[in-house]
Coordinates of C-alpha atoms in Angstrom, one line a residue:
M589 CA -3.0 -11.5 -20.3
L590 CA -6.7 -11.0 -19.3
Y591 CA -8.4 -7.8 -20.5
R592 CA -12.0 -6.9 -19.9
E593 CA -14.0 -7.3 -23.2
Q594 CA -16.9 -5.0 -22.3
P595 CA -17.0 -1.5 -20.9
T596 CA -17.0 -1.5 -17.2
R597 CA -17.7 0.7 -14.2
T598 CA -14.6 2.4 -13.0
V599 CA -13.6 4.8 -10.2
P600 CA -10.5 7.0 -10.4
Y601 CA -8.6 6.8 -7.1
R602 CA -5.3 7.2 -5.4
Y603 CA -3.6 5.3 -2.6
Y604 CA -0.2 5.0 -1.2
N605 CA 1.8 2.7 -3.5
V606 CA 5.4 3.3 -2.9
I607 CA 5.4 -0.3 -1.6
R608 CA 2.8 -3.0 -1.5
N609 CA 0.7 -2.8 1.7
C610 CA -2.5 -4.6 2.2
G611 CA -4.0 -1.8 4.3
D612 CA -3.8 0.5 1.4
A613 CA -4.3 -2.0 -1.4
I614 CA -7.5 -3.3 0.1
S615 CA -9.5 -0.3 -1.3
A616 CA -9.6 -1.9 -4.8
Y617 CA -11.4 -5.0 -3.5
I618 CA -13.9 -2.9 -1.5
L619 CA -14.7 -0.8 -4.5
K620 CA -15.4 -3.9 -6.6
D621 CA -17.4 -5.6 -3.8
Q622 CA -19.5 -2.6 -2.6
F623 CA -20.0 -0.6 -5.8
A624 CA -19.2 -3.1 -8.7
A625 CA -16.6 -0.7 -9.8
T626 CA -12.9 -1.2 -10.8
G627 CA -10.5 1.3 -9.1
V628 CA -8.3 2.9 -11.7
F629 CA -5.2 4.7 -10.4
A630 CA -5.4 8.4 -11.3
E631 CA -3.1 11.3 -11.4
S632 CA -3.4 13.9 -8.7
S633 CA -4.3 16.5 -11.2
Q634 CA -7.6 14.6 -12.0
P635 CA -10.7 14.2 -9.9
H636 CA -10.1 11.1 -7.8
L637 CA -11.2 9.2 -4.8
L638 CA -9.0 9.2 -1.7
P639 CA -10.1 6.2 0.3
I640 CA -8.5 3.9 3.0
G641 CA -5.3 4.9 4.7
S642 CA -3.5 7.6 6.6
I643 CA -3.1 9.5 3.3
F644 CA -4.5 13.0 4.0
F645 CA -1.0 14.2 3.0
M646 CA -2.0 13.2 -0.5
A647 CA -5.2 15.3 -0.6
N648 CA -5.7 18.2 -2.8
A649 CA -8.6 20.1 -4.4
N650 CA -9.3 17.2 -6.7
S651 CA -9.7 14.7 -3.9
Y652 CA -13.0 13.2 -3.0
I653 CA -12.3 11.9 0.5
W654 CA -14.0 8.8 1.7
G655 CA -12.7 7.5 5.0
S656 CA -9.1 8.7 4.8
G657 CA -7.3 9.8 7.9
V658 CA -4.6 12.1 9.0
L659 CA -1.2 10.5 9.7
S660 CA 0.4 13.3 11.7
P661 CA -1.3 16.6 12.8
S662 CA 2.1 18.3 12.4
V663 CA 2.0 17.8 8.6
A664 CA 0.5 20.8 6.7
L665 CA -2.8 20.2 4.8
G666 CA -3.1 20.7 1.1
A667 CA -5.7 22.8 -0.7
I668 CA -8.7 20.7 0.2
D669 CA -12.2 21.2 -1.1
V670 CA -14.4 20.6 1.9
T671 CA -17.5 19.9 -0.3
K672 CA -15.6 16.8 -1.4
I673 CA -15.1 15.4 2.1
R674 CA -17.7 12.6 2.2
A675 CA -16.4 10.5 5.1
L676 CA -13.5 10.6 7.5
R677 CA -11.7 7.8 9.4
G678 CA -12.4 9.1 12.9
E679 CA -13.1 11.9 15.3
L680 CA -9.5 13.0 15.6
T681 CA -9.1 13.6 11.9
R682 CA -12.4 15.5 11.8
D683 CA -11.4 17.7 14.8
H684 CA -7.9 18.3 13.5
L685 CA -9.3 19.5 10.1
R686 CA -11.7 21.8 11.9
S687 CA -9.0 23.2 14.2
A688 CA -7.0 24.0 11.1
G689 CA -9.8 26.2 9.9
L690 CA -11.7 23.9 7.5
Q691 CA -15.4 24.1 7.7
V692 CA -15.8 20.3 7.7
P693 CA -19.5 19.3 7.5
D694 CA -21.0 16.5 9.6
V695 CA -20.1 13.5 7.6
P696 CA -20.0 9.7 8.4
L697 CA -17.0 8.6 10.3
G698 CA -15.2 5.3 10.0
D699 CA -12.4 3.5 8.2
P700 CA -13.9 1.8 5.0
G701 CA -11.7 -1.2 5.9
I702 CA -14.6 -2.1 8.2
L703 CA -16.4 -3.3 5.1
V704 CA -14.0 -6.2 4.3
K705 CA -16.1 -9.1 5.8
R706 CA -17.8 -9.9 2.5
L707 CA -14.3 -10.4 0.9
V708 CA -13.6 -13.5 3.0
S709 CA -15.1 -16.8 1.9
P710 CA -16.7 -19.2 4.5
D711 CA -13.7 -21.5 4.2
H712 CA -11.3 -18.8 5.2
M713 CA -13.5 -17.9 8.3
R714 CA -12.7 -21.3 9.8
V715 CA -10.2 -20.9 12.7
R716 CA -6.8 -22.4 12.2
Y717 CA -4.6 -20.3 14.5
R718 CA -4.8 -19.3 18.2
A719 CA -3.7 -15.8 17.2
A720 CA -2.7 -13.8 14.2
V721 CA 0.2 -11.4 15.0
V722 CA 0.4 -8.5 12.6
P723 CA 3.6 -6.5 12.6
H724 CA 3.9 -3.1 11.1
H725 CA 5.5 -3.7 7.7
S726 CA 8.7 -2.0 8.9
S727 CA 9.0 -4.4 11.8
L728 CA 8.2 -7.7 10.1
H729 CA 11.7 -9.2 10.8
S730 CA 11.9 -7.9 14.3
K731 CA 13.1 -10.5 16.9
A732 CA 10.3 -9.3 19.1
F733 CA 8.0 -11.6 17.1
D734 CA 10.3 -14.7 17.2
A735 CA 8.2 -16.3 20.0
F736 CA 5.2 -16.3 17.7
R737 CA 7.2 -17.6 14.7
A738 CA 8.4 -20.6 16.8
S739 CA 4.9 -22.1 17.1
D740 CA 2.4 -23.4 14.5
E741 CA -0.5 -22.2 16.6
F742 CA 0.4 -18.6 15.7
C743 CA 0.3 -16.9 12.3
V744 CA 2.7 -13.9 11.7
V745 CA 0.9 -11.9 9.0
D746 CA 3.0 -10.1 6.3
M747 CA 1.1 -6.9 5.4
M748 CA 3.5 -6.2 2.5
D749 CA 1.1 -7.9 0.2
D750 CA -1.6 -6.5 -2.1
S751 CA -3.7 -9.7 -2.3
L752 CA -6.4 -10.9 0.2
R753 CA -4.0 -13.3 1.9
P754 CA -3.3 -11.1 5.0
L755 CA -7.1 -10.6 5.5
E756 CA -7.7 -14.3 5.2
Q757 CA -5.0 -15.2 7.7
I758 CA -6.6 -12.7 10.2
A759 CA -10.0 -14.3 9.5
Q760 CA -8.5 -17.8 10.4
S761 CA -7.4 -16.7 13.8
E762 CA -9.2 -16.6 17.2
V763 CA -7.4 -13.4 18.3
V764 CA -5.6 -10.6 16.5
I765 CA -2.5 -9.0 18.1
S766 CA -1.5 -6.1 15.9
Q767 CA 1.1 -3.4 15.5
S768 CA -0.5 -2.5 12.2
L769 CA -3.6 -0.2 12.2
H770 CA -5.4 -2.3 9.5
G771 CA -4.7 -5.5 11.4
L772 CA -7.0 -3.9 14.1
V773 CA -9.5 -2.6 11.6
F774 CA -9.8 -6.1 9.9
A775 CA -10.1 -7.8 13.3
E776 CA -13.1 -5.6 14.2
A777 CA -14.6 -6.2 10.7
L778 CA -14.3 -9.9 11.1
G779 CA -15.5 -10.1 14.8
R780 CA -12.2 -11.1 16.3
P781 CA -10.9 -9.9 19.7
S782 CA -7.8 -7.6 19.2
L783 CA -4.9 -6.0 21.0
W784 CA -2.9 -3.0 19.9
I785 CA 0.8 -3.6 20.5
S786 CA 3.8 -1.3 19.9
N787 CA 7.2 -0.4 21.2
R788 CA 6.4 3.2 20.5
N789 CA 4.1 5.2 22.7
E790 CA 4.3 8.7 21.2
P791 CA 1.5 11.1 20.5
V792 CA 2.3 11.5 16.8
W793 CA 2.7 7.8 16.2
N794 CA -0.4 7.0 18.2
F795 CA -2.6 9.6 16.4
K796 CA -3.9 7.3 13.6
F797 CA -4.6 4.5 16.2
N798 CA -6.5 6.8 18.5
D799 CA -8.4 8.2 15.5
W800 CA -9.6 4.7 14.7
F801 CA -10.4 3.9 18.3
S802 CA -12.5 7.1 18.6
M803 CA -15.0 5.0 16.7
M804 CA -15.1 2.2 19.3
K805 CA -17.3 2.2 22.3
N806 CA -14.5 0.5 24.3
P807 CA -11.3 2.0 22.9
Q808 CA -7.8 0.8 23.8
R809 CA -6.2 4.0 25.1
E810 CA -2.5 3.0 24.8
P811 CA -0.6 0.2 23.1
V812 CA 0.8 -2.7 25.0
A813 CA 4.5 -3.4 24.8
I814 CA 5.5 -6.1 22.2
A815 CA 7.8 -7.7 24.7
G816 CA 5.0 -9.5 26.5
K817 CA 4.7 -13.3 26.4
P818 CA 2.3 -14.6 23.7
G819 CA -0.2 -16.0 26.3
D820 CA -0.2 -12.7 28.3
L821 CA -0.9 -10.7 25.1
I822 CA -3.7 -13.0 24.0
A823 CA -5.3 -12.7 27.4
Q824 CA -5.5 -8.9 27.0
A825 CA -7.3 -9.0 23.7
E826 CA -10.9 -7.7 23.6
H827 CA -13.9 -7.6 21.3
R828 CA -14.2 -4.0 20.3
V829 CA -17.7 -2.5 19.9
S830 CA -17.9 -0.3 16.8
K831 CA -19.9 3.0 16.6
I832 CA -19.5 3.1 12.8
N833 CA -22.7 3.2 10.8
E834 CA -21.7 1.1 7.9
A835 CA -24.8 1.9 5.8
E836 CA -24.1 5.6 6.2
L837 CA -20.5 5.1 5.3
V838 CA -21.5 3.2 2.1
G839 CA -24.2 5.8 1.3
A840 CA -21.6 8.6 1.5
F841 CA -19.6 7.2 -1.3
P842 CA -19.1 9.9 -4.1
S843 CA -20.9 8.0 -6.8
E844 CA -20.5 10.9 -9.2
L845 CA -16.9 9.6 -9.7
I846 CA -18.2 6.3 -11.2
D847 CA -17.8 6.0 -15.0
G848 CA -20.1 3.4 -16.4
Q849 CA -18.6 3.3 -19.9
A850 CA -14.8 3.0 -19.3
P851 CA -12.6 1.5 -22.1
L852 CA -11.0 -1.9 -21.9
L853 CA -8.8 -2.4 -18.8
M854 CA -6.6 -5.0 -17.3
D855 CA -8.2 -5.5 -13.9
F856 CA -6.3 -4.6 -10.8
D857 CA -5.9 -8.1 -9.5
V858 CA -4.4 -9.2 -12.8
C859 CA -2.0 -6.2 -12.6
R860 CA -0.9 -7.2 -9.2
S861 CA -0.4 -10.9 -10.0
L862 CA 1.9 -9.9 -12.9
S863 CA 4.1 -7.6 -10.8
P864 CA 6.9 -6.9 -11.6
W865 CA 5.6 -6.3 -15.2
Q866 CA 8.4 -6.7 -17.8
I867 CA 9.0 -4.7 -20.9
F868 CA 11.8 -4.7 -23.5
V869 CA 13.2 -1.6 -25.3
E870 CA 15.1 -1.3 -28.5
Q871 CA 17.7 1.3 -27.4
P872 CA 20.3 0.7 -24.7
L873 CA 19.7 2.0 -21.2
A874 CA 22.8 3.6 -19.6
L875 CA 24.2 6.8 -18.2
K876 CA 27.7 8.2 -18.8
V877 CA 30.1 8.6 -15.9
E878 CA 29.9 12.4 -15.6
P879 CA 26.4 13.3 -16.7
S880 CA 25.2 16.8 -16.9
Q881 CA 21.9 18.0 -15.4
Q882 CA 20.4 17.8 -18.8
D883 CA 21.6 14.2 -19.2
L884 CA 20.0 13.3 -15.8
A885 CA 16.7 15.0 -16.7
A886 CA 16.6 13.3 -20.0
F887 CA 17.4 9.9 -18.5
A888 CA 14.6 10.3 -15.8
K889 CA 12.2 11.5 -18.5
R890 CA 12.8 8.4 -20.6
M891 CA 12.2 6.1 -17.7
R892 CA 8.9 7.9 -16.9
Q893 CA 7.8 7.7 -20.5
L894 CA 8.6 3.9 -20.6
R895 CA 6.5 3.5 -17.5
A896 CA 3.6 5.5 -18.8
A897 CA 3.6 3.4 -22.1
A898 CA 3.9 0.1 -20.2
F899 CA 0.8 0.6 -18.1
T900 CA -1.5 2.0 -20.7
G901 CA -4.8 0.1 -20.3
F902 CA -3.9 -1.1 -16.8
A903 CA -6.2 -0.4 -13.9
E904 CA -3.2 0.4 -11.8
P905 CA 0.6 0.4 -12.1
A906 CA 2.7 -2.3 -10.6
Y907 CA 6.5 -2.7 -10.2
L908 CA 8.0 -2.4 -13.6
A909 CA 11.2 -4.1 -14.9
A910 CA 12.6 -2.8 -18.2
Y911 CA 15.6 -4.0 -20.2
P912 CA 17.1 -3.5 -23.7
L913 CA 16.4 -6.4 -26.1
S914 CA 20.1 -6.8 -26.4
Q915 CA 20.7 -7.4 -22.6
K916 CA 22.1 -10.8 -21.9
N917 CA 21.5 -12.9 -18.8
R918 CA 18.5 -10.9 -17.6
P919 CA 17.1 -11.8 -14.2
G920 CA 14.5 -14.6 -14.1
R921 CA 11.1 -14.3 -12.6
A922 CA 12.3 -15.5 -9.2
D923 CA 15.1 -12.9 -9.3
L924 CA 12.5 -10.1 -10.1
L925 CA 10.3 -11.2 -7.2
A926 CA 13.3 -11.0 -4.9
I927 CA 14.1 -7.5 -6.1
Q928 CA 10.5 -6.5 -5.6
R929 CA 10.5 -7.8 -2.1
F930 CA 13.8 -6.0 -1.4
M931 CA 12.2 -2.8 -2.6
D932 CA 9.0 -3.4 -0.5
E933 CA 11.2 -3.6 2.6
R934 CA 13.3 -0.5 1.9
R935 CA 11.7 2.8 0.8
N936 CA 14.8 4.9 0.8
F937 CA 15.5 4.7 -3.0
D938 CA 13.4 5.1 -6.2
F939 CA 14.6 2.3 -8.4
V940 CA 17.0 -0.6 -8.7
W941 CA 19.6 -0.7 -11.5
I942 CA 20.4 -4.1 -13.0
P943 CA 23.7 -4.1 -14.9
E944 CA 24.2 -6.5 -17.8
R945 CA 25.9 -9.7 -16.5
S946 CA 28.5 -11.7 -18.4
E947 CA 27.1 -14.9 -16.9
P948 CA 23.6 -16.0 -15.7
A949 CA 22.9 -15.8 -12.0
G950 CA 20.0 -17.4 -10.3
V951 CA 18.5 -16.1 -7.1
S952 CA 21.3 -17.6 -5.1
G953 CA 23.8 -15.5 -7.0
L954 CA 21.9 -12.3 -7.1
T955 CA 22.9 -9.7 -4.5
I956 CA 21.6 -6.1 -4.1
N957 CA 23.8 -3.4 -2.6
P958 CA 21.3 -1.6 -0.2
A959 CA 23.4 1.6 -0.2
E960 CA 21.4 4.5 -1.5
T961 CA 23.2 6.2 -4.5
K962 CA 22.1 9.5 -6.0
L963 CA 21.5 9.6 -9.7
G964 CA 24.5 11.4 -11.2
A965 CA 27.0 10.4 -8.5
G966 CA 28.5 8.0 -11.1
G967 CA 27.6 6.5 -14.4
L968 CA 25.2 3.6 -14.9
P969 CA 26.6 0.8 -17.1
P970 CA 24.4 -0.8 -19.7
G971 CA 21.5 -2.6 -18.1
G972 CA 17.9 -2.4 -17.0
F973 CA 15.9 -1.2 -14.0
V974 CA 13.0 -2.0 -11.7
I975 CA 10.9 1.0 -10.6
R976 CA 8.2 1.2 -7.9
P977 CA 4.4 1.3 -8.6
S978 CA 4.4 5.0 -7.5
G979 CA 6.8 5.7 -10.4
F980 CA 8.6 8.7 -8.8
L981 CA 11.7 9.5 -10.9
S982 CA 13.6 12.7 -11.3
A983 CA 17.1 14.0 -11.9
N984 CA 17.5 13.8 -8.1
S985 CA 16.3 10.2 -7.7
T986 CA 18.3 7.6 -5.7
Y987 CA 18.8 4.0 -6.5
A988 CA 20.3 0.6 -5.4
V989 CA 22.3 -1.7 -7.6
V990 CA 22.1 -5.4 -8.3
G991 CA 25.6 -7.0 -7.9

């Protein structure tokens, strides 16, 4: 493990981490590059930065907002301190907040994802692909993208990744065709022509895209259907012309959040490379067949306590795998990565339960029942678990089971 040996500059921040997603995870890289500060994931009860993403639903009175945007105008706003709004993603987010009665000052507008160019090395700026195709993470396996997968001249970018790889793949492409908002943001930052594609053309779904395009001099007003042929889609891509004042955006950063004398930390990129992080506990993990509400609450509390202890000294939590020391035939590293990927692709449950096996099973023998089961609907045999980076666990949690 690699720990920092000297005090370092840190920034408490929050981002959407139920799954791994480059568009949300990129904030940590930008904080390090622009402000020489390590982002440290904070509780919502603490003062914190709320940066990149459609994460206004996470905002509260402790949030210093720097470039965040509204996902849906139909979602109620929290108790926001307008003095802590330092930058917003676009004109639509600003206007929505004002129409909701908030006295939002004139602050810089723009998604901080526009600042990613310095994160890409010259080698990764060399073009290798005719086009990068960036599905929304929920549509990665859609047959609509099969035509692009069939040719080496295209790169289908997987945004369920918290490294710089998606950004680098976009940088290596002549054109960017994106169903993902941050595929479009990264394209503009890297000077690549782009096209917004979608099979949904609905006001609520389009809100975040139109918010971003409000900061372009030549916005794309509506998405183009994904069903188009690759050549036709590429022909419709355009260089966007940004209205974002990047210097003002950087200058609006709430520097009062920076702590220059933070204790030793495992840096965020190390945390991510070790995910799922593994721990071993002395006492068995199990839940009896007909648990009481008290049993369920105690079980969830124990899981939360294990998670809190496991990530002490980490810049941010990752996926966590926990087993009793006595558990036989625990999943190997490849199995854990498969479970992590399974959880990235499905957000409808809070953890995966891994019953103790009588025989070892490699990845080929590991199966996961995707059915969502509510905690307390039955017992949990002795075993271990994998929980999400967000760490949400309660007596009402749901889970999937490794077969």
